[in-house]
Coordinates of C-alpha atoms and ligand atoms in Angstrom, one line a residue:
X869 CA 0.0 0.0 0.0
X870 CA 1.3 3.1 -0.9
X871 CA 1.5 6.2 1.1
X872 CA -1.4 8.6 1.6
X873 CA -3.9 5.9 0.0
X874 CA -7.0 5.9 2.2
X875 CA -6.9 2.9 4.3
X876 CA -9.8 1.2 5.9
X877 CA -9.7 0.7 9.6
X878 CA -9.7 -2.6 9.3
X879 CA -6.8 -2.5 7.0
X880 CA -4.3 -0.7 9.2
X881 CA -1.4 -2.0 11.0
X882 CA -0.7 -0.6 13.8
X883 CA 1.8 -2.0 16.3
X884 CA 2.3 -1.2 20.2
X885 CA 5.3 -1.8 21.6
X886 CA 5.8 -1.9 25.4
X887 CA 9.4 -2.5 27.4
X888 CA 9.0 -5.2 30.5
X889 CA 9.7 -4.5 33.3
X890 CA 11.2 -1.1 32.4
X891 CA 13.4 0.5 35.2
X892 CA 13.4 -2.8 37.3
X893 CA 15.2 -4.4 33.8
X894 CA 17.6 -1.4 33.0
X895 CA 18.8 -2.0 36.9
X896 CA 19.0 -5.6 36.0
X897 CA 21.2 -5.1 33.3
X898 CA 23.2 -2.7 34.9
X899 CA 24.1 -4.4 37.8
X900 CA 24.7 -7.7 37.3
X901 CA 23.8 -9.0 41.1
X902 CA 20.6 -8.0 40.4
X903 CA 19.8 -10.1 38.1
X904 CA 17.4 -13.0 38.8
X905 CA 16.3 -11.7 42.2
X906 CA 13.0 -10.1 43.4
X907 CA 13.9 -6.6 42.6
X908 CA 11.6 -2.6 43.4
X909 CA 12.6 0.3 42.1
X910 CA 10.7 3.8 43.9
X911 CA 10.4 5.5 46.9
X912 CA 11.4 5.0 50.3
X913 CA 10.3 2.0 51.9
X914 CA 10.9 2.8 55.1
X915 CA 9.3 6.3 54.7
X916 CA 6.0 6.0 52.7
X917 CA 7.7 5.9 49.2
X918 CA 5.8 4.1 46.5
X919 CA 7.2 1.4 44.1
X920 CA 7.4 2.7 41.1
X921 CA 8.3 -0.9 39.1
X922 CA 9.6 -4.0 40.2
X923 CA 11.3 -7.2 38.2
X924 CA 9.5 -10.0 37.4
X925 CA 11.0 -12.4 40.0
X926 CA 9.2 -9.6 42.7
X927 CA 5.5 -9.8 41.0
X928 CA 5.8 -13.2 41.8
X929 CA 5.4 -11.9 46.0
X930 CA 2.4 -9.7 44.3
X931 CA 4.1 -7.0 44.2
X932 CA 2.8 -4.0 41.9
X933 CA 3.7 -0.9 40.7
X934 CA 2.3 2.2 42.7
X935 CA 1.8 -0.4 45.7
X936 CA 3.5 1.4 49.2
X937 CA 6.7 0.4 49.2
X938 CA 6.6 -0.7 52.6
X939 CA 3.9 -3.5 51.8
X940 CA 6.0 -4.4 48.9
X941 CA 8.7 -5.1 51.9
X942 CA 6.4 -6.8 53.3
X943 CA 4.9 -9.2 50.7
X944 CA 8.8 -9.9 49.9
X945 CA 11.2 -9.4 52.7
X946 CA 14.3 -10.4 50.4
X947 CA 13.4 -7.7 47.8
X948 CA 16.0 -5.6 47.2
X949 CA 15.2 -2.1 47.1
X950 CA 16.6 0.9 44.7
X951 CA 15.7 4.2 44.0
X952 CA 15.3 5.3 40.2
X953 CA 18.2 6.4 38.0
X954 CA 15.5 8.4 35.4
X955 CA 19.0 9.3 33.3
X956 CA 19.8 5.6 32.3
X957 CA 15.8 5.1 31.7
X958 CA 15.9 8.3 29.6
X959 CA 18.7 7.1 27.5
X960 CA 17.2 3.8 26.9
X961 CA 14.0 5.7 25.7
X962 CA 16.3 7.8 23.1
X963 CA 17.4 4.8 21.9
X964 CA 13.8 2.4 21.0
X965 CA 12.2 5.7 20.1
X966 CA 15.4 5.9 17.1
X967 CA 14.8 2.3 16.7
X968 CA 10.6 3.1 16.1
X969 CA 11.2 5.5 14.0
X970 CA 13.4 3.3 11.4
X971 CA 9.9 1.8 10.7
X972 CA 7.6 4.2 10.4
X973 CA 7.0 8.2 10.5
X974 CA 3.9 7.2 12.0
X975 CA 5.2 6.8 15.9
X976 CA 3.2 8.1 18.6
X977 CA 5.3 8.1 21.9
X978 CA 3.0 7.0 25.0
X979 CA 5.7 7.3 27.5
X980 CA 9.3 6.8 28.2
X981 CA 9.1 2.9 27.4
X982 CA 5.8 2.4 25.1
X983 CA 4.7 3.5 21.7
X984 CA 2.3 2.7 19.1
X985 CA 3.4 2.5 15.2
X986 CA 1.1 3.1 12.0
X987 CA 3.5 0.4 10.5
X988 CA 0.5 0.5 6.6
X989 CA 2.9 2.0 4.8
X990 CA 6.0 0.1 5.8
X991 CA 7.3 -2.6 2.7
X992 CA 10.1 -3.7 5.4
X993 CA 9.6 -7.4 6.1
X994 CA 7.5 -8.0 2.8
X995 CA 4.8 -5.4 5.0
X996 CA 4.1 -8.0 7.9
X997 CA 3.6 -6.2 10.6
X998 CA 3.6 -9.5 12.5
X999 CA 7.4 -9.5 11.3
X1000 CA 8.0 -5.5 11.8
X1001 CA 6.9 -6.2 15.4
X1002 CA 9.3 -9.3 15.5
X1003 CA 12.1 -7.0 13.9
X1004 CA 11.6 -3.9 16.4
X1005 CA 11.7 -6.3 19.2
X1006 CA 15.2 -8.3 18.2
X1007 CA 16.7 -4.5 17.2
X1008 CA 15.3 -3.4 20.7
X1009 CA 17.3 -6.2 22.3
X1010 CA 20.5 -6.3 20.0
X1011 CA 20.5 -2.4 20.6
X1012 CA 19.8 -1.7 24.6
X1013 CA 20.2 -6.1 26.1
X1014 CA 16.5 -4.9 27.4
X1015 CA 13.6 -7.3 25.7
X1016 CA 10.3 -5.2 25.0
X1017 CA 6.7 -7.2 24.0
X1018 CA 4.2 -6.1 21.3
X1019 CA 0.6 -6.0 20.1
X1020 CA -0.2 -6.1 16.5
X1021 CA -3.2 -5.2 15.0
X1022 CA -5.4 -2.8 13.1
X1023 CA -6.6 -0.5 15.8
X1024 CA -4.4 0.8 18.7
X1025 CA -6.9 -0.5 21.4
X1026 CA -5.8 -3.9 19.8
X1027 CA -2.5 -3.2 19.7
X1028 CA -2.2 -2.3 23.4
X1029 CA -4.0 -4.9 24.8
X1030 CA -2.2 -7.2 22.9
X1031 CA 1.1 -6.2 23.9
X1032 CA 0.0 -6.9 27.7
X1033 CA -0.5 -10.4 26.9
X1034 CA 2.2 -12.4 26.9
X1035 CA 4.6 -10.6 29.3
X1036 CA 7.7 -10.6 29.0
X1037 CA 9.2 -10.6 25.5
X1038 CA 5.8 -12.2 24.1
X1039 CA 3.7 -11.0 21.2
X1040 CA 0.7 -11.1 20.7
X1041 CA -1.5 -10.7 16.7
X1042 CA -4.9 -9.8 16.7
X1043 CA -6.0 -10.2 13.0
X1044 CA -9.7 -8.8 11.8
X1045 CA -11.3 -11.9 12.1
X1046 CA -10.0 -12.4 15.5
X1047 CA -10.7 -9.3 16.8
X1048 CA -14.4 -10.2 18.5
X1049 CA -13.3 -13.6 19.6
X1050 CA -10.3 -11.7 21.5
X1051 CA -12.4 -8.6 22.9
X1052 CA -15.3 -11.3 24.0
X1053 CA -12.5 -13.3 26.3
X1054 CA -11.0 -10.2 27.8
X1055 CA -11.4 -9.5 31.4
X1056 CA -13.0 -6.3 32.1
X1057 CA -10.3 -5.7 34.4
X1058 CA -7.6 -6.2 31.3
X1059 CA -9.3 -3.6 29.0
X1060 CA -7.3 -0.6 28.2
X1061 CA -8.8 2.6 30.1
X1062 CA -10.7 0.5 32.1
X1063 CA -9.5 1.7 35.6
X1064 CA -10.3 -0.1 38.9
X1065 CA -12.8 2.2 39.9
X1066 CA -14.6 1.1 36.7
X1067 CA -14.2 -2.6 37.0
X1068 CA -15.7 -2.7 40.0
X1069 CA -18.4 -0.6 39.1
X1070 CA -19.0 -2.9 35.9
X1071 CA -18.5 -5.6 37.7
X1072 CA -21.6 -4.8 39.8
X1073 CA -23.5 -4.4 37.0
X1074 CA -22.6 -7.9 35.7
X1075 CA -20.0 -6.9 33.4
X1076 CA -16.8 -9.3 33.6
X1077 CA -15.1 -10.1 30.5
X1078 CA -15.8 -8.3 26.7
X1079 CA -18.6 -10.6 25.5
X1080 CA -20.8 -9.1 28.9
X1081 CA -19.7 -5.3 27.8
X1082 CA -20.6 -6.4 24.1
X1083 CA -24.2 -7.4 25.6
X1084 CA -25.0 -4.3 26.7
X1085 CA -26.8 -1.8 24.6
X1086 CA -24.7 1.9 24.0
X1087 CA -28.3 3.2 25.5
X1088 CA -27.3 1.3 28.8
X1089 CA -23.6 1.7 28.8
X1090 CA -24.0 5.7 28.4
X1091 CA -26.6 6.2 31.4
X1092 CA -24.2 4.1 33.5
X1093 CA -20.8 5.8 32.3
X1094 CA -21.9 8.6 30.1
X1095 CA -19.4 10.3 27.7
X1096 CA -17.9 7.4 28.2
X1097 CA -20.3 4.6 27.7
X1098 CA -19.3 5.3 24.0
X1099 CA -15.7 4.5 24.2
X1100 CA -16.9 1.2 25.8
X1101 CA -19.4 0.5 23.2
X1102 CA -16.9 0.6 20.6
X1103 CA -14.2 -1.3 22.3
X1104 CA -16.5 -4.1 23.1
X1105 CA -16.9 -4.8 19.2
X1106 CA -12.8 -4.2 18.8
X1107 CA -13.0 -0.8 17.2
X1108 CA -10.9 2.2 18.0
X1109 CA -10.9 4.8 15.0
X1110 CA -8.2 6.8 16.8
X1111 CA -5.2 7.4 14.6
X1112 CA -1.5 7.3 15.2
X1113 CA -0.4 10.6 16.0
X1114 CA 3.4 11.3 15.8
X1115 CA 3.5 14.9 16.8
X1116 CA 1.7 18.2 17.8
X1117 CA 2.9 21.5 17.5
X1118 CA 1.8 23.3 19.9
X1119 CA 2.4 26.1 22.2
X1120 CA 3.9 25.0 25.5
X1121 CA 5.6 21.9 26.5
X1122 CA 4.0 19.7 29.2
X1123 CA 3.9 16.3 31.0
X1124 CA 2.0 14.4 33.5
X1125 CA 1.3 11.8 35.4
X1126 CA -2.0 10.2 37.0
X1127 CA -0.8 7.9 39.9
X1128 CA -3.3 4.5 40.4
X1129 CA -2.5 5.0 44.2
X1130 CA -3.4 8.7 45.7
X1131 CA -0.2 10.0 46.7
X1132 CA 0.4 12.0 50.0
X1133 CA 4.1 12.3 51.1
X1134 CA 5.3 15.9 49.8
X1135 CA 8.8 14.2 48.9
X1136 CA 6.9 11.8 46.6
X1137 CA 5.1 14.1 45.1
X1138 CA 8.6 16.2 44.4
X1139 CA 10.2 13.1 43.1
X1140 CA 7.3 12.8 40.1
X1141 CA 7.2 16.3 39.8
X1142 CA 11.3 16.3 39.2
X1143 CA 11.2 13.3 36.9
X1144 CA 7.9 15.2 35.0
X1145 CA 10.3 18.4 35.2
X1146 CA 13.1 16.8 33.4
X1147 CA 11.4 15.2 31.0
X1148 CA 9.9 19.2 29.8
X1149 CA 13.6 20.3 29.7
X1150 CA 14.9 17.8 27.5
X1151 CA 12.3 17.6 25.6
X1152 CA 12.7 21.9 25.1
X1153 CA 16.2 21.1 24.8
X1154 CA 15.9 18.8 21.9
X1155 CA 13.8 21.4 20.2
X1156 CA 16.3 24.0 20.9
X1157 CA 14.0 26.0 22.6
X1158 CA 13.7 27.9 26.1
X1159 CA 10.6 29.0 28.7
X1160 CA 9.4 31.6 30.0
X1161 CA 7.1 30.0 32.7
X1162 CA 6.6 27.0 34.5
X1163 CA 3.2 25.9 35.5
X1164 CA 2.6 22.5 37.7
X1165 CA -0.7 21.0 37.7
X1166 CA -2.4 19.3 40.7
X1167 CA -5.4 17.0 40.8
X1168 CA -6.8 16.1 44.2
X1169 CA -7.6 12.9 44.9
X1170 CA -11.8 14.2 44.2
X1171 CA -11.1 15.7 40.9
X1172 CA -10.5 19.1 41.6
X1173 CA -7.4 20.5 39.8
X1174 CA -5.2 23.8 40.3
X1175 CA -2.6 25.0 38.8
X1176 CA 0.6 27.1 39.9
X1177 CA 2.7 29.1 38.3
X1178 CA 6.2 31.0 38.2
X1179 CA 7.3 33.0 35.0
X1180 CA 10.8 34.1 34.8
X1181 CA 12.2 37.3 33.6
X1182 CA 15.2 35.3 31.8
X1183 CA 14.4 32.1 30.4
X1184 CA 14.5 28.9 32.6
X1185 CA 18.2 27.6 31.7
X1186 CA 17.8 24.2 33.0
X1187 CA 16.8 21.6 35.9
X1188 CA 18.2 23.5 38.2
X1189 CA 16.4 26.8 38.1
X1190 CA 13.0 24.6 37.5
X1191 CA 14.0 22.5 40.6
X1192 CA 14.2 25.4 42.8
X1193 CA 10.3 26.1 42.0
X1194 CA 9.0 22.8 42.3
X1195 CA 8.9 22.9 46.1
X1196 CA 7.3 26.7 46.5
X1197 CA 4.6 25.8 44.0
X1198 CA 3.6 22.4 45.6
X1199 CA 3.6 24.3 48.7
X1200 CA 1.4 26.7 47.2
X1201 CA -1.6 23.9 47.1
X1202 CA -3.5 22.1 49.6
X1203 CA -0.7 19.2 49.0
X1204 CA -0.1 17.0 50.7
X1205 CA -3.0 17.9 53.3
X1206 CA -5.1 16.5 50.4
X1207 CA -4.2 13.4 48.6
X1208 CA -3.2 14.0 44.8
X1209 CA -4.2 11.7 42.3
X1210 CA -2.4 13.7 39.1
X1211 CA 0.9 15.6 38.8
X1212 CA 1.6 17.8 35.7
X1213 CA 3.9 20.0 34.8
X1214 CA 4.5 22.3 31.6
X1215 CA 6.7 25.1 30.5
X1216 CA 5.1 27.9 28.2
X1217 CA 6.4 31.3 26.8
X1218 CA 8.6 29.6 24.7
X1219 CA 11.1 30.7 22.7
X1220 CA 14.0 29.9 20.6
X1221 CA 17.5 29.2 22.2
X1222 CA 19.9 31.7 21.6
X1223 CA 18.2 32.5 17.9
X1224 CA 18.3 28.8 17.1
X1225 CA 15.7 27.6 14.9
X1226 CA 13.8 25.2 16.4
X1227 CA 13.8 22.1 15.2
X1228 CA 10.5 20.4 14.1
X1229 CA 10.9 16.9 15.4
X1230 CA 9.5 14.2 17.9
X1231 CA 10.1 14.9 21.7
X1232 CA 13.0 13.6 22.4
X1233 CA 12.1 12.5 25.3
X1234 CA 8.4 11.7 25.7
X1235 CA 8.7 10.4 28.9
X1236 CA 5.9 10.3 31.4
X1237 CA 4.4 11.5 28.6
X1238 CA 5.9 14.6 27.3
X1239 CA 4.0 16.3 24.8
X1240 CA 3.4 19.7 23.2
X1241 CA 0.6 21.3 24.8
X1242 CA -1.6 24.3 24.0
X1243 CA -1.6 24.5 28.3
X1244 CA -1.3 22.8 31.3
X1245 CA -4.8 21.9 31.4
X1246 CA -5.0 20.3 28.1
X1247 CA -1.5 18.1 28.5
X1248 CA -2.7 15.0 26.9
X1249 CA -1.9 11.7 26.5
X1250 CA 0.2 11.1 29.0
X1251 CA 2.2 8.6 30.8
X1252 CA 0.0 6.9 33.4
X1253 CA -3.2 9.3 32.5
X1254 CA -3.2 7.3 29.3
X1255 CA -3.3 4.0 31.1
X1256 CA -5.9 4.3 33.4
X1257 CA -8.2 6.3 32.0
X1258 CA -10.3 6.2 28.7
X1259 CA -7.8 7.6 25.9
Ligands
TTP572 P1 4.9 0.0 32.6 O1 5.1 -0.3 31.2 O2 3.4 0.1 33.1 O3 5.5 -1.1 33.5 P2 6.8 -1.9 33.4 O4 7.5 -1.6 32.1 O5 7.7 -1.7 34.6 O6 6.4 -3.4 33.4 P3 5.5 -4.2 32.2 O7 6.4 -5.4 31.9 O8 4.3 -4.7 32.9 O9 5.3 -3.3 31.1 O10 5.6 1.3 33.1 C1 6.9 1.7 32.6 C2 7.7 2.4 33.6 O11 7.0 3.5 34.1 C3 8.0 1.5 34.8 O12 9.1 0.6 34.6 C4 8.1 2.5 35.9 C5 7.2 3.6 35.5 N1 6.0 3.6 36.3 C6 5.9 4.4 37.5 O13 6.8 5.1 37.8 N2 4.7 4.4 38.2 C7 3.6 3.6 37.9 O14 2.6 3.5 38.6 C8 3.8 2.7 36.7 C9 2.6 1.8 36.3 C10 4.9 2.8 35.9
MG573 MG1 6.4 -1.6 30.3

């Protein structure tokens, strides 16, 4: 199929790529005594840190990202216990976002360690996407010692849930004719944007696996769930028109984060909001560009949102100066007094580094879900907000 020839949805072939394990693997790989035991990276465990990730060998104890860390300690006593090194994570991310874009144009960044490809109009591998997926996968391993799983289909909600099937380095194909046979199995729990909160309240309604969502009438699903009882209509039939989109332009940089457990320790809170923070600079760095203001974004564990801002007369040089106004604005909410479910932060005011063009490409560094942003209350698609709620 040639490029810019209309394409049926169920002729697309769109790939989602997912690393395992992420952080708990680059740790793995970096430190070779790791390897092969039950291992958390994230917060404090002694405090009331969070785990961020943990290897394989610790989900067998039931351990869980976004668990307290101190119940992870719990569940495994022989964990071993590290604190994220976001630099090595970010440097991985540089290098399977280059390795995504050798296949397509199409890539749409989800996070520091995910991504879904529009891999129609790619004639590598004969155009078997089964194959492309295969290819990333070995180049992702040759390239970084990390293995990643995939999802292949023809609509990114395929794709995604696909790639969460066979953990770790599986892969999973949903072909057309598949597609309702695969939905219909599905837990409810398993469904992409499904959050807990939802499950359960499905659940209640009878609703456990894709063939009970796909018996209920769009009339039913949107009193129940409203805007979104469409979303679940759709996805209970295996449809997702939604198209892969590699990049915005857009006015301000931003990133952030929704957490599946409410957080309230102020230094967790700073640790997302630094990792967030980072991710905005080098993101603006790899554009060659500079800001004017920084604005973090908090959600309260009911919903309500503020945001807080700092503009600077000179633009922001780098993590340092943004650091220093991380704490002040936080301070500035109700944090930690209530508990936050979302994080965000975004630069705006940009301009151009030093008169350097800026240079029209992907994010560097999508991380945590950095993308351009007309504001901080319309950041979209981000890290964890993208996985737990509908997209
Ligand atoms: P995930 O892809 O959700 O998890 P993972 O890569 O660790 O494991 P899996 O094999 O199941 O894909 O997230 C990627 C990274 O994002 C993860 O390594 C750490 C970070 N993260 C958090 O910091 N907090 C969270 O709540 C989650 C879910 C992830
Ligand atoms: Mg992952």
């Amino acid at each position: 199929m040639s490029k810019g020839e209309p394409t049926s949805p169920r002729q697309r072939k769109i790939i989602h790529v997912d690393m395992d394990a992420f952080f708990a693997a680059v740790e793995q790989r970096d430190f070779p005594e790791y390897r092969g035991k039950p291992l958390v990276v994230g917060g404090d465990e002694g405090g009331r840190g969070v785990v961020a990730t943990c290897s394989y060998e610790a989900r067998r104890f039931g351990i869980r990202s976004a668990m307290p860390a101190a119940h992870a300690r719990r569940l495994c006593p022989d964990a071993i216990f590290v604190r994220p090194r976001f630099a090595a994570y970010r440097e991985v991310s540089r290098q399977i976002h280059a390795i995504f874009r050798q296949y397509s144009d199409l890539v749409e960044p989800l996070s520091l360690d995910e991504a879904y490809l529009d891999v129609t109009a790619c004639s590598r591998h004969q155009g078997s996407a089964t194959r492309i997926a295969q290819a990333i996968r070995r180049d992702i391993l040759t390239t970084t010692g990390l293995t990643a799983s995939a999802g292949v289909s023809f609509n990114k909600f395929l794709a995604k849930s696909g790639s969460d099937i066979n953990k770790p380095d599986g892969q999973t194909v949903v072909l057309p004719d598949q597609a309702e046979a695969f939905v219909a199995r599905l837990p409810i729990g398993d469904f992409y944007g499904i959050g807990k909160a939802t499950e359960q309240k499905m659940n209640a309604l009878g609703i456990h696996c894709g063939a009970d969502l796909r018996a209920c009438s769009r009339a039913d699903l949107q009193a129940a769930f409203g805007k979104s009882g469409d979303w679940y209509y759709q996805i209970a039939r295996g449809m997702d028109p939604r198209p892969v989109v590699p990049y915005r332009e857009r006015k301000s940089l931003g990133s952030e984060t929704t957490f599946a457990r409410d957080l309230t320790e102020i230094d967790d809170m700073l640790m997302h909001l630094e990792a967030l923070a980072e991710g905005v600079i080098q993101a603006l760095q790899s554009k060659g560009m500079q800001a004017h203001t920084v604005t973090i974004k908090v959600k309260y564990a009911d919903f309500e949102q503020v945001t807080r801002s700092h503009s600077f007369e000179q633009p922001i040089q780098g993590m340092t100066d943004l650091k220093a106004w991380l704490r002040p604005l936080l301070g500035r909410t109700e944090a930690p007094r209530r508990p936050v479910r979302l994080l965000g932060v975004s630069c705006s005011g940009l301009v151009e580094r030093d008169g350097q063009p800026s240079q029209r490409q992907m994010p560097l560094f999508p991380d945590l879900g950095v993308n351009q942003t007309k504001g901080v209350t319309s950041v979209a698609d981000s890290l964890r907000s993208v996985r737990r709620r509908r997209p």
